[in-house]
XYZ file of C-alpha atoms in Angstrom:
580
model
C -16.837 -5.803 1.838
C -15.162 -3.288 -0.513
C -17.537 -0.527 -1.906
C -16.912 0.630 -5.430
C -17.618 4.772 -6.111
C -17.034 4.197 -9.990
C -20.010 2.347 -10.382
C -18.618 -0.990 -10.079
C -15.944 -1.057 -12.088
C -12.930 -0.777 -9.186
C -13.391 -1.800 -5.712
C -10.340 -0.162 -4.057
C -8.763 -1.506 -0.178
C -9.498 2.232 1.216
C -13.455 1.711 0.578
C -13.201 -1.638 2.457
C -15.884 -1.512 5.258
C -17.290 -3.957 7.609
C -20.096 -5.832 6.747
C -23.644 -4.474 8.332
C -27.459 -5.709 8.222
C -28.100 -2.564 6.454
C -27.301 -2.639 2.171
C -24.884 -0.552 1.242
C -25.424 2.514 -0.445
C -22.878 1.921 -3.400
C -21.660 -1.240 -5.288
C -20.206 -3.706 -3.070
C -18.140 -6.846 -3.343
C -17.726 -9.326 -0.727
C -13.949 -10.273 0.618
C -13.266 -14.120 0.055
C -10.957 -14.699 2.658
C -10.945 -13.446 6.284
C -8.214 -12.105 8.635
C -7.717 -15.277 9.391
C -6.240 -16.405 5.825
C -9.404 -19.002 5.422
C -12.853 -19.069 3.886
C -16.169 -19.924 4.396
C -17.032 -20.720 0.525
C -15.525 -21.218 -2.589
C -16.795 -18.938 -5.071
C -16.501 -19.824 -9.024
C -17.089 -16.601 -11.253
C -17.353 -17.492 -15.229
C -16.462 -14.886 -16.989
C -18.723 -14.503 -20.816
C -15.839 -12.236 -21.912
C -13.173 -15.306 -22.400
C -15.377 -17.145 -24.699
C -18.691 -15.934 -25.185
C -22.524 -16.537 -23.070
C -22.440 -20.203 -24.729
C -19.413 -21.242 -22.968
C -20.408 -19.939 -20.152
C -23.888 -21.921 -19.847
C -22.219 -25.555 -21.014
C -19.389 -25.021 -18.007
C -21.679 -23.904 -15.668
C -24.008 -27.190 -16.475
C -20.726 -28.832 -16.353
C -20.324 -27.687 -13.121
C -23.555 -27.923 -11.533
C -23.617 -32.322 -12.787
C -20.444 -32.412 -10.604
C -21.295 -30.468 -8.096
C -24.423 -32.678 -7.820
C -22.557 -36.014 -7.898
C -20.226 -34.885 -4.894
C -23.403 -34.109 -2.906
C -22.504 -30.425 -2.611
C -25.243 -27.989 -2.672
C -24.290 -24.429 -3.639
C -26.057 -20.830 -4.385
C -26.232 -19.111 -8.134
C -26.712 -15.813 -9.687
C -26.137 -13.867 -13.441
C -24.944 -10.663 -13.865
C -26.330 -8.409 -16.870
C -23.557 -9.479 -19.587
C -23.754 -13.043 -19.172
C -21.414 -13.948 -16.510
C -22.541 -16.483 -13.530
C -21.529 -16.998 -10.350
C -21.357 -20.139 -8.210
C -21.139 -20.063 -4.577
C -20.331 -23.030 -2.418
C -20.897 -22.658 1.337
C -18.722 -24.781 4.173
C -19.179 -25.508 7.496
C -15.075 -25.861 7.879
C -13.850 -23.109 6.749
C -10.642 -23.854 4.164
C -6.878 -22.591 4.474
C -5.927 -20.047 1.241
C -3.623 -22.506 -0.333
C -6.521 -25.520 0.018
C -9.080 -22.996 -1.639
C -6.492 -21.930 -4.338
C -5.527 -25.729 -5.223
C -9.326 -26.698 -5.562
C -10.067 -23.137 -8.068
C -7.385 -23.795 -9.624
C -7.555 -27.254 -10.666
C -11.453 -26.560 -11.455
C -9.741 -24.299 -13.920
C -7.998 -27.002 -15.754
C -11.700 -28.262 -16.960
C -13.846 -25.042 -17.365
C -12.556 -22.841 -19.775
C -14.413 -19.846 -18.329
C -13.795 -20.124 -14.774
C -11.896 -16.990 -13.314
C -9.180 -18.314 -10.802
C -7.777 -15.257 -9.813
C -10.491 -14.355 -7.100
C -9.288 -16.882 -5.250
C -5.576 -16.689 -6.420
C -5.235 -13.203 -4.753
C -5.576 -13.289 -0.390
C -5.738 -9.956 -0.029
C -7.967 -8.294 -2.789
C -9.646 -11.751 -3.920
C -13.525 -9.847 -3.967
C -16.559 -10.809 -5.569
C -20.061 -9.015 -6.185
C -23.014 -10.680 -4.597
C -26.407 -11.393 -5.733
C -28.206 -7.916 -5.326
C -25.201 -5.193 -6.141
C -25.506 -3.261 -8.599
C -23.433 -4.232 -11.958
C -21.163 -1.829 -13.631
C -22.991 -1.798 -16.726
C -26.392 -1.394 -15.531
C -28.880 -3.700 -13.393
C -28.078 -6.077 -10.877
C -26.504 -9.267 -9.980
C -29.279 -11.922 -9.711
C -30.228 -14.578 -8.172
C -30.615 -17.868 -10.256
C -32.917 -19.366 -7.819
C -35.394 -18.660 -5.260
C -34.020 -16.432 -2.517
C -35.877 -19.060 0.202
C -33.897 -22.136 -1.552
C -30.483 -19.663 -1.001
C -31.048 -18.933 1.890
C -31.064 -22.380 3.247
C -28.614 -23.155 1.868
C -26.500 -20.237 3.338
C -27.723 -21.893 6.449
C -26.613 -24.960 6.130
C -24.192 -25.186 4.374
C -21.860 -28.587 3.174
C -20.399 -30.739 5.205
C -16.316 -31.378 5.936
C -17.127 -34.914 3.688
C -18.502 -32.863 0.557
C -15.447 -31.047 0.828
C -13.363 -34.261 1.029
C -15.568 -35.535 -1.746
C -13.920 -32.600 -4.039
C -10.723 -32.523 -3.345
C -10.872 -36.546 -3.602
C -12.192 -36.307 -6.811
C -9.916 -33.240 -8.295
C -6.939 -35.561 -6.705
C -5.214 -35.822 -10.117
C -6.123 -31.888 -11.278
C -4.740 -30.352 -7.846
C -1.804 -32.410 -8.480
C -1.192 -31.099 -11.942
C -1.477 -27.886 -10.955
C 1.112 -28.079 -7.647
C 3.428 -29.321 -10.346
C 3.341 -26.494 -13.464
C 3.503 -24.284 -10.257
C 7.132 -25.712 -8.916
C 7.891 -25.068 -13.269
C 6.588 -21.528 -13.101
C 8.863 -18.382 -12.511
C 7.657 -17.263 -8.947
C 6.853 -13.629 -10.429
C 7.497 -11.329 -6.836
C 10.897 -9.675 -7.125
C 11.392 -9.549 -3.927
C 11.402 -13.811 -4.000
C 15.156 -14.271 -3.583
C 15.720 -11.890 -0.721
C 17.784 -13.519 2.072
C 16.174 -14.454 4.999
C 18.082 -13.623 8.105
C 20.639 -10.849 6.809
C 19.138 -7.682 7.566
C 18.997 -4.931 9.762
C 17.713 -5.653 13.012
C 13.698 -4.585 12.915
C 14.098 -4.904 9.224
C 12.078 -7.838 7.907
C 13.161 -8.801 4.002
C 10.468 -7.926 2.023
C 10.394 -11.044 0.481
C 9.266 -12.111 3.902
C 6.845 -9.398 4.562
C 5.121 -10.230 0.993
C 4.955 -13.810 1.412
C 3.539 -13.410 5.612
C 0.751 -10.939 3.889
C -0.102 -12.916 0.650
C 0.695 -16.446 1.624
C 2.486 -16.626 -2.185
C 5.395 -18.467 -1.945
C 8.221 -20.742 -4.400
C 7.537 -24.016 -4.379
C 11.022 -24.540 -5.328
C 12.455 -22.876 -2.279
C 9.604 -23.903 0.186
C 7.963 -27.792 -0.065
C 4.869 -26.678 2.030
C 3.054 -24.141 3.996
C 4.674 -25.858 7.118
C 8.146 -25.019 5.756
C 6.935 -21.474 4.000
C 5.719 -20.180 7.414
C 8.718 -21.753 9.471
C 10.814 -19.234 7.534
C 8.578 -16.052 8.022
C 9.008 -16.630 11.794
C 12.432 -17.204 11.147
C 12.683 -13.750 9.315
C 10.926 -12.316 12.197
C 12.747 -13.672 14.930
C 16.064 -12.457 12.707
C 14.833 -8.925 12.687
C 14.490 -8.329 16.054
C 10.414 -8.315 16.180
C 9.074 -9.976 19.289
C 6.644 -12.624 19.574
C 3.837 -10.665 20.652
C 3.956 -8.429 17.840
C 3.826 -11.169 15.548
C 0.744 -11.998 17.208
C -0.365 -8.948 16.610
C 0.045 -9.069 12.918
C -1.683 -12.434 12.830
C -4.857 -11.809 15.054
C -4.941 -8.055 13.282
C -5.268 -9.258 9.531
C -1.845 -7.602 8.924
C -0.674 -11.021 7.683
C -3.570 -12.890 6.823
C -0.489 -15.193 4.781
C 1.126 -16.662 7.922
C -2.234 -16.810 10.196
C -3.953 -19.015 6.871
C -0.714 -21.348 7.942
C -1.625 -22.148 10.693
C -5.003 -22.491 10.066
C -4.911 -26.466 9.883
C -4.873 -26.396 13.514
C -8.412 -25.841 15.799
C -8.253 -22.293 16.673
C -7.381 -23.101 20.796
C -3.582 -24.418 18.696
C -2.761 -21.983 16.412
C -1.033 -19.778 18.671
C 0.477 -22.405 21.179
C 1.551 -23.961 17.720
C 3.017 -20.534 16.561
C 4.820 -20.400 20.017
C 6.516 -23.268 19.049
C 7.349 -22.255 16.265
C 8.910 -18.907 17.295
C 10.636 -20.996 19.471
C 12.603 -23.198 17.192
C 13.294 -20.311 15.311
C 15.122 -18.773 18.553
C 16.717 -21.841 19.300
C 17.993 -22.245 15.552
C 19.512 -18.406 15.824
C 21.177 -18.707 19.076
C 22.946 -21.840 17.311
C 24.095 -19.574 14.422
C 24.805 -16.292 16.681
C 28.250 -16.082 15.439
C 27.334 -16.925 11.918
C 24.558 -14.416 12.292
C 26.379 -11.415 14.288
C 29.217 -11.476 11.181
C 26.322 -10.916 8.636
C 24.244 -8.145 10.648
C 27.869 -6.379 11.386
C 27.602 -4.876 7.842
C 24.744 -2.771 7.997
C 23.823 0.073 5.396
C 22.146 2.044 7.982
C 21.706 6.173 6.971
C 23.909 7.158 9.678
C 25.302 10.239 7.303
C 24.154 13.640 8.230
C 22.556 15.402 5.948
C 24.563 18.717 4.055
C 22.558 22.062 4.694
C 22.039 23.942 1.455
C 22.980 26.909 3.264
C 26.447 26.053 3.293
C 26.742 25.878 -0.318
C 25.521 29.198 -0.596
C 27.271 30.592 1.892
C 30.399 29.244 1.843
C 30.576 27.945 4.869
C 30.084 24.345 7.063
C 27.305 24.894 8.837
C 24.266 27.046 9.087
C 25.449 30.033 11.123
C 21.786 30.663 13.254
C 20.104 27.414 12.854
C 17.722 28.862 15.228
C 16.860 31.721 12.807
C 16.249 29.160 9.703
C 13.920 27.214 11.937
C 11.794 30.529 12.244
C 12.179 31.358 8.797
C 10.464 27.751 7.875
C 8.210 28.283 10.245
C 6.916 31.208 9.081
C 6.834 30.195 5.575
C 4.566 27.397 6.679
C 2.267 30.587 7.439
C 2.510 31.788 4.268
C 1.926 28.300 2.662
C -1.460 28.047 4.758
C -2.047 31.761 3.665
C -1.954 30.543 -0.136
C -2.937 27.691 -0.102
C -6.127 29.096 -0.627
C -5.530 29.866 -4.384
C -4.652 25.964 -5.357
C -8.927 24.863 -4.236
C -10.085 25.757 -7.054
C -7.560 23.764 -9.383
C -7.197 20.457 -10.440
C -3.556 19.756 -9.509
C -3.881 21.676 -6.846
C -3.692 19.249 -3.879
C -0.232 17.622 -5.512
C 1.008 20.875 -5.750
C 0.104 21.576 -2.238
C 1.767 18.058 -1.208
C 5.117 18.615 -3.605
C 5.324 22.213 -1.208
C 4.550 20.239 2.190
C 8.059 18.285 0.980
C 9.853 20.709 0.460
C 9.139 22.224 3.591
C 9.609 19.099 5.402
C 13.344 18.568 3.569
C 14.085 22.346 4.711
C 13.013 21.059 8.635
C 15.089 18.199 8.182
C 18.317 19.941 6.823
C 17.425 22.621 9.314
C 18.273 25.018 6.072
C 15.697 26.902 3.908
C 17.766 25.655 0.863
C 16.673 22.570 -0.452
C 18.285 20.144 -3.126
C 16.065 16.947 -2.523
C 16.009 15.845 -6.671
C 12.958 15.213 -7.676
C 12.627 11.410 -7.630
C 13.525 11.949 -3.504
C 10.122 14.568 -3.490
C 8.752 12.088 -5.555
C 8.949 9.076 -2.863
C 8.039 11.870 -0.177
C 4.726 12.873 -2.069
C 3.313 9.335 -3.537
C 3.943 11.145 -7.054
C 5.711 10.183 -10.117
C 8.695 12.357 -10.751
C 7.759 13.725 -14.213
C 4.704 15.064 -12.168
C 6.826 16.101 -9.380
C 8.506 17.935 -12.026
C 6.023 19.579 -13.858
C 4.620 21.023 -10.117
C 7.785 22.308 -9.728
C 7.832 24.136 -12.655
C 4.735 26.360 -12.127
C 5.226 26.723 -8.697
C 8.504 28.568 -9.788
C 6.719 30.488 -12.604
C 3.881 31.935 -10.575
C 3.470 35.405 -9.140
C 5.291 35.846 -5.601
C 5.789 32.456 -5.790
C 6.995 30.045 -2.555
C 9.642 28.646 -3.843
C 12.945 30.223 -5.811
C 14.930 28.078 -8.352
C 18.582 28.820 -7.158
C 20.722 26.816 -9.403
C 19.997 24.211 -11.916
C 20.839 20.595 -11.369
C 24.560 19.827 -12.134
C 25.943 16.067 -12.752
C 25.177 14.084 -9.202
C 23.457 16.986 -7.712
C 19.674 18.379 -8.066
C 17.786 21.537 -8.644
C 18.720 23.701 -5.761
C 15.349 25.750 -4.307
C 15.370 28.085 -1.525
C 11.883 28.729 0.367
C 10.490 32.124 -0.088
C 8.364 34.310 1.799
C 6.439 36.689 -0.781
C 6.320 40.272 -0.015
C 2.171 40.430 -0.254
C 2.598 37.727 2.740
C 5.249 38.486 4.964
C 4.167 40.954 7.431
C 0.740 38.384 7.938
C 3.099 35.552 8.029
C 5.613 36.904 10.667
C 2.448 37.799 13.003
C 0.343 34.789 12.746
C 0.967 32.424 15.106
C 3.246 29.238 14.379
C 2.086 26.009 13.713
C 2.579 23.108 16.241
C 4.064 20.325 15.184
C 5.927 18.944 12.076
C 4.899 19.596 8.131
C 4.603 16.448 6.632
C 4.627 15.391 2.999
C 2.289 12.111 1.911
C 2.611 9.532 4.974
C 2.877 6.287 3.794
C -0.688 5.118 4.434
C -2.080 7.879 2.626
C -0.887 6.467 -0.838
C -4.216 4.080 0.063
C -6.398 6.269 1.341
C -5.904 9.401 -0.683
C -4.725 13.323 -0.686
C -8.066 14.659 0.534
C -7.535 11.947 3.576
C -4.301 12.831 4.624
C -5.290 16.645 4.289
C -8.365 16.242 6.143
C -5.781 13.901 9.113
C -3.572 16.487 9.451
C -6.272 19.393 10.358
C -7.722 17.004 12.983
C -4.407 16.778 14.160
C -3.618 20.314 14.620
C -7.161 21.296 15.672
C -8.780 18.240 17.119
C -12.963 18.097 17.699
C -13.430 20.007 14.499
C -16.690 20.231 13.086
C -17.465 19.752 9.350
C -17.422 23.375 8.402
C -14.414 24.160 9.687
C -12.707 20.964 8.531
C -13.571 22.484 5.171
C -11.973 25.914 5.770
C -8.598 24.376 7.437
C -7.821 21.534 4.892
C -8.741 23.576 2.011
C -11.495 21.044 0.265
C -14.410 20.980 -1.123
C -17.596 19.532 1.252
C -17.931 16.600 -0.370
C -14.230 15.827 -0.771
C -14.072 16.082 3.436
C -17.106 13.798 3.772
C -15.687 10.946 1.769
C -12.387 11.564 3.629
C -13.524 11.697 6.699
C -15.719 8.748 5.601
C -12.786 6.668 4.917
C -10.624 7.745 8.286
C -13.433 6.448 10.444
C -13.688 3.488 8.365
C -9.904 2.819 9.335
C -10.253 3.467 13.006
C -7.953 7.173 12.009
C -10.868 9.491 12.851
C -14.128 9.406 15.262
C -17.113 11.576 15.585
C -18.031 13.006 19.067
C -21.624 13.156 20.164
C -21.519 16.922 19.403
C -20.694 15.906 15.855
C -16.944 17.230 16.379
C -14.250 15.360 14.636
C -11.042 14.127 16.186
C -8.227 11.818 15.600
C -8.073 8.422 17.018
C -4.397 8.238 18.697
C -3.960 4.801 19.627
C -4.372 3.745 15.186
C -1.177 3.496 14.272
C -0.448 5.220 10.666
C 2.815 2.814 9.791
C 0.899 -0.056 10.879
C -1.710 0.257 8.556
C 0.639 1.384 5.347
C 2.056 -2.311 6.288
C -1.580 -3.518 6.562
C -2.010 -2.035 3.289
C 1.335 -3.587 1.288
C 2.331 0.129 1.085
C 5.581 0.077 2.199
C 6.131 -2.720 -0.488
C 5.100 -0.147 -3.265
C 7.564 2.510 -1.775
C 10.864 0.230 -1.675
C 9.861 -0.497 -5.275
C 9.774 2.942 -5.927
C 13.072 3.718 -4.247
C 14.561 0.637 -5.969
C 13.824 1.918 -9.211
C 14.925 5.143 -8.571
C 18.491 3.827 -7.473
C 18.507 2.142 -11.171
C 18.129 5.353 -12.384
C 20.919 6.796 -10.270
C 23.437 3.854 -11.551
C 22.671 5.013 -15.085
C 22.729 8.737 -14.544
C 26.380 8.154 -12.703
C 27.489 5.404 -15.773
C 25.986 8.107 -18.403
C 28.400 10.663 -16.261
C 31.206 8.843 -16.112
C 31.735 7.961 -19.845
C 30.884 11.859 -20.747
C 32.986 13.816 -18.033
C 36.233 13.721 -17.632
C 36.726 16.321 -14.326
C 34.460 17.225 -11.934
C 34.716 20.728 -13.462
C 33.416 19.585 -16.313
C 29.608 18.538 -15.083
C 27.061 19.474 -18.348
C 24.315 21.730 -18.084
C 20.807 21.167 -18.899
C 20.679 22.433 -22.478
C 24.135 19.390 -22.860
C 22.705 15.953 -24.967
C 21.679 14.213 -22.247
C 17.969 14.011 -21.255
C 17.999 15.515 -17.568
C 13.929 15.200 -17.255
C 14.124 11.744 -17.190
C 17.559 11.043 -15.077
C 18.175 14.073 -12.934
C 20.625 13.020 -10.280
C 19.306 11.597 -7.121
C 20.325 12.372 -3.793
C 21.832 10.330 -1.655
C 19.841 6.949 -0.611
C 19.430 7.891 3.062
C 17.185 11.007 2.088
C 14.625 8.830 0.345
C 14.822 6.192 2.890
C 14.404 8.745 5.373
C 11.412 10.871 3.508
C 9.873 7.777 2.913
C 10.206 5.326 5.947
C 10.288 7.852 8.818
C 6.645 9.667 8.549
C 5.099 7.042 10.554
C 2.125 10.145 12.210
């Protein structure tokens, strides 16, 4: 189930909990499909806002006369504005694409129906009779809560089920057919399949193993749709076992709902057969193949220390000595860190600092010129927001950060870290840190700031009580509860019997941003950013005519919305690479 701490109207994937005996505490909707990519029950929602309560009542008449004449026997409630819901129990559970075909050809008759529970695998949710509605009251029960609950029991037959999809033959039909006409809307649908980077799916094939969404113009079937996402796997240089992984995990509930037309003893004898043919097929094109993967765009560039620009020189002349200067800034950032609790942009700010100290680590400089669109992958934020941080960062008192030099053409705001005078001699006595500074870690888009705050104390101090959870990651109390609330929901963070918190090691952090499709969201973000790059570089190159002759800020062209990007392999790096 998902819990919802707006009062029902949002029912975000980091409040998703497992289901217990006990009611929940908070409005809750129920996940339609399982890890598995199936479901146990169809459920019809009829939504009074599309065309008023009357509409509503004659479909869901409608639907309860042909519900009855298929011999089905299903469970109803009403929420306070008028909207009903309809739930049909099975004894065989149904694959994604079986439940999708039947909603969505009961959509071609009832004007009201909402398909797009059951048109989404991963977030497809629905409130249940008893949780609380967003505008007040509760969902309802349209019947006796003895009669639903024998039904829940026992619920309908394999032949009812046949008995639908028999009788929506023609419907189910229609609407396989005005989906091969429709645009498949992912971008990411015409990425190839097998040439990539070895351990680099295509995303195309990442979104369409999570989602089970595929073009029915490129793929005739699930058969053929999931033949290619083992294909894409094999290609990348993923092993069978940790395709299993994904499957029996929920990672990609899309490829396990393919093979759930098998009995559960075949699915994965079935997917070793499949994985491989897929071998088989690549060994066959190995020449083919090795050609393709022999041009790589892989960030082997090393990055340019800022130093160097400064001083006029190649290299950092003591790295060792910038490594202790960034390390001691790090003391002073924990020092004042302490003044940004209080404010409302306070933990961005704090996150748009932890990259910039995290650039400066990786450069091995304290000079920085990561634009901000590259501080904006590392951080989650959008780069007007990245921007405005930066700017009163730079304007307070002793602040931790200098503004060097302003961007110029292709390159970014140059920033050097600095350790205020109030701080320094508390700073260069403390001791240092262990470990690295990290900005936003992928996962932690989901989850939120105050949970990858209240991560990184555990990891620096593990079996942490409450209190002092509080003090380290700078939050209030109830900001660490709900974090902490939301790691141990996630297997990230466990409580000891002496009510200590630690860190759970063996939860992998990158595997749940994949889990999570967040990966997906930060290649669309990098993507975009490139865009911006190309038209920054065109704009440049129709305006400049010698390198000399790069325009300053107060020039014609609007630099807060196209400041030059770095190079690609910084954002891939920021962004990718923080894996915990």
């Amino acid at each position: 189930m998902r819990l919802s701490r707006d009062a029902g109207k949002t029912y975000p994937q980091k409040h998703e909990r497992n289901l217990t005996e006990a009611l929940p505490s908070l409005p809750a909707a129920v996940k339609i499909f399982g890890k598995d990519g199936t479901c146990a029950a169809i459920f019809l929602d009829f939504d009074s806002s599309v065309a008023g309560l009357d509409w509503v009542q004659a479909d869901v008449r409608a639907v309860q006369s042909w519900l009855h004449s298929v011999g089905a026997r299903w469970i109803e409630d009403y929420s306070p504005n008028g909207g009903r819901h309809v739930y049909i129990p099975l004894v065989r559970r149904v694959t994604f694409s079986e439940a999708r075909d039947l909603v969505e050809a009961l959509g071609t008759r009832y004007r009201t129906l909402d398909k797009t529970p059951h048109q989404n695998l991963l977030h497809g949710c629905m409130r249940t009779p008893g949780s609380p509605h967003k505008r007040g009251g509760h969902q309802e029960l349209a019947m006796s809560l003895s009669v639903a609950y024998d039904i829940a029991r026992r619920p309908n037959r394999a032949t009812v089920w046949d008995a639908m999809t028999k009788d929506l033959a023609a419907e189910i039909k229609a609407v396989r057919a005005l989906r091969q006409e429709e645009t498949f809307t992912p971008a990411t649908s015409d990425a190839p399949i097998i040439d990539q980077p070895v351990g680099r799916m295509s995303r195309a094939m990442q979104v369409l193993a999570q989602t089970g969404m595929y073009d029915t113009n490129r793929y005739a079937s699930d058969s053929e749709a999931r033949q290619a996402v083992i294909l894409s796997a094999a290609a990348a240089g993923l092993k069978l076992l940790d395709v299993e992984r994904r499957i029996l995990q929920g990672t990609w509930p899309g490829l396990a709902s393919f093979y759930a037309r098998y009995a559960a003893r075949h699915r994965l004898p079935s997917l070793r057969r499949d994985w491989s043919n897929a071998l088989s097929y690549l060994s066959k094109n190995q020449a083919k193949g090795t050609e393709k993967n022999s041009v790589r765009r892989s960030p082997t560039s090393q990055p340019i220390t800022q130093g160097a620009g400064i001083k006029g020189s190649s290299s950092i002349s003591n790295p060792d000595a910038e490594h202790r200067y960034i390390r001691t800034w790090r003391n002073a950032l924990r020092i004042r860190e302490v003044n940004y609790q209080q404010i409302r942009t306070g933990m961005g700010r704090r996150m748009v600092l932890r990259a910039l100290g995290e650039a400066a680590h990786m450069t091995g400089s304290r000079f920085v010129e990561f634009g901000v669109r590259s501080i904006a992958v590392a951080t989650g934020l959008d780069h007007t927001t990245v921007g405005l941080h930066l700017r009163h960062l730079r304007e307070e008192k002793d602040p931790l950060i200098t503004l060097v030099e302003e961007a110029r053409g292709t390159k970014g705001d140059l920033y050097m870290l600095t350790v205020p005078e109030e701080l320094r001699r508390v700073a260069e006595d403390a001791t240092w840190q262990k470990g690295k500074i990290h900005a936003l870690r992928p996962v932690f888009r989901e989850l939120g700031l105050p949970a990858a705050f209240v991560y990184e104390a555990l990891e620096h101090s593990p079996g942490m009580p409450i209190a002092e959870i509080v003090r380290v990651a700078r939050l209030s109390r109830s900001a660490v509860h709900e974090a902490l609330e939301v790691l141990a929901a996630w297997n990230l963070a466990v409580r000891s019997p002496s009510r200590a918190w630690s860190v759970v090691a063996g939860t992998s952090l990158k595997q749940l941003a994949e889990q999570f499709g967040v990966l997906e969201a930060v290649a669309a973000q990098l993507q975009r950013y490139r865009n911006d790059r190309i038209i920054w570089r065109e704009w440049l190159a129709k305006n400049v005519n010698t390198v000399p002759e790069l325009l300053s800020p107060d020039e014609d062209y609007p630099w807060e919305m196209f400041e030059g990007p770095p190079d690609e392999w910084l954002l891939s790096d920021m962004a990718f690479n923080r894996t915990g």
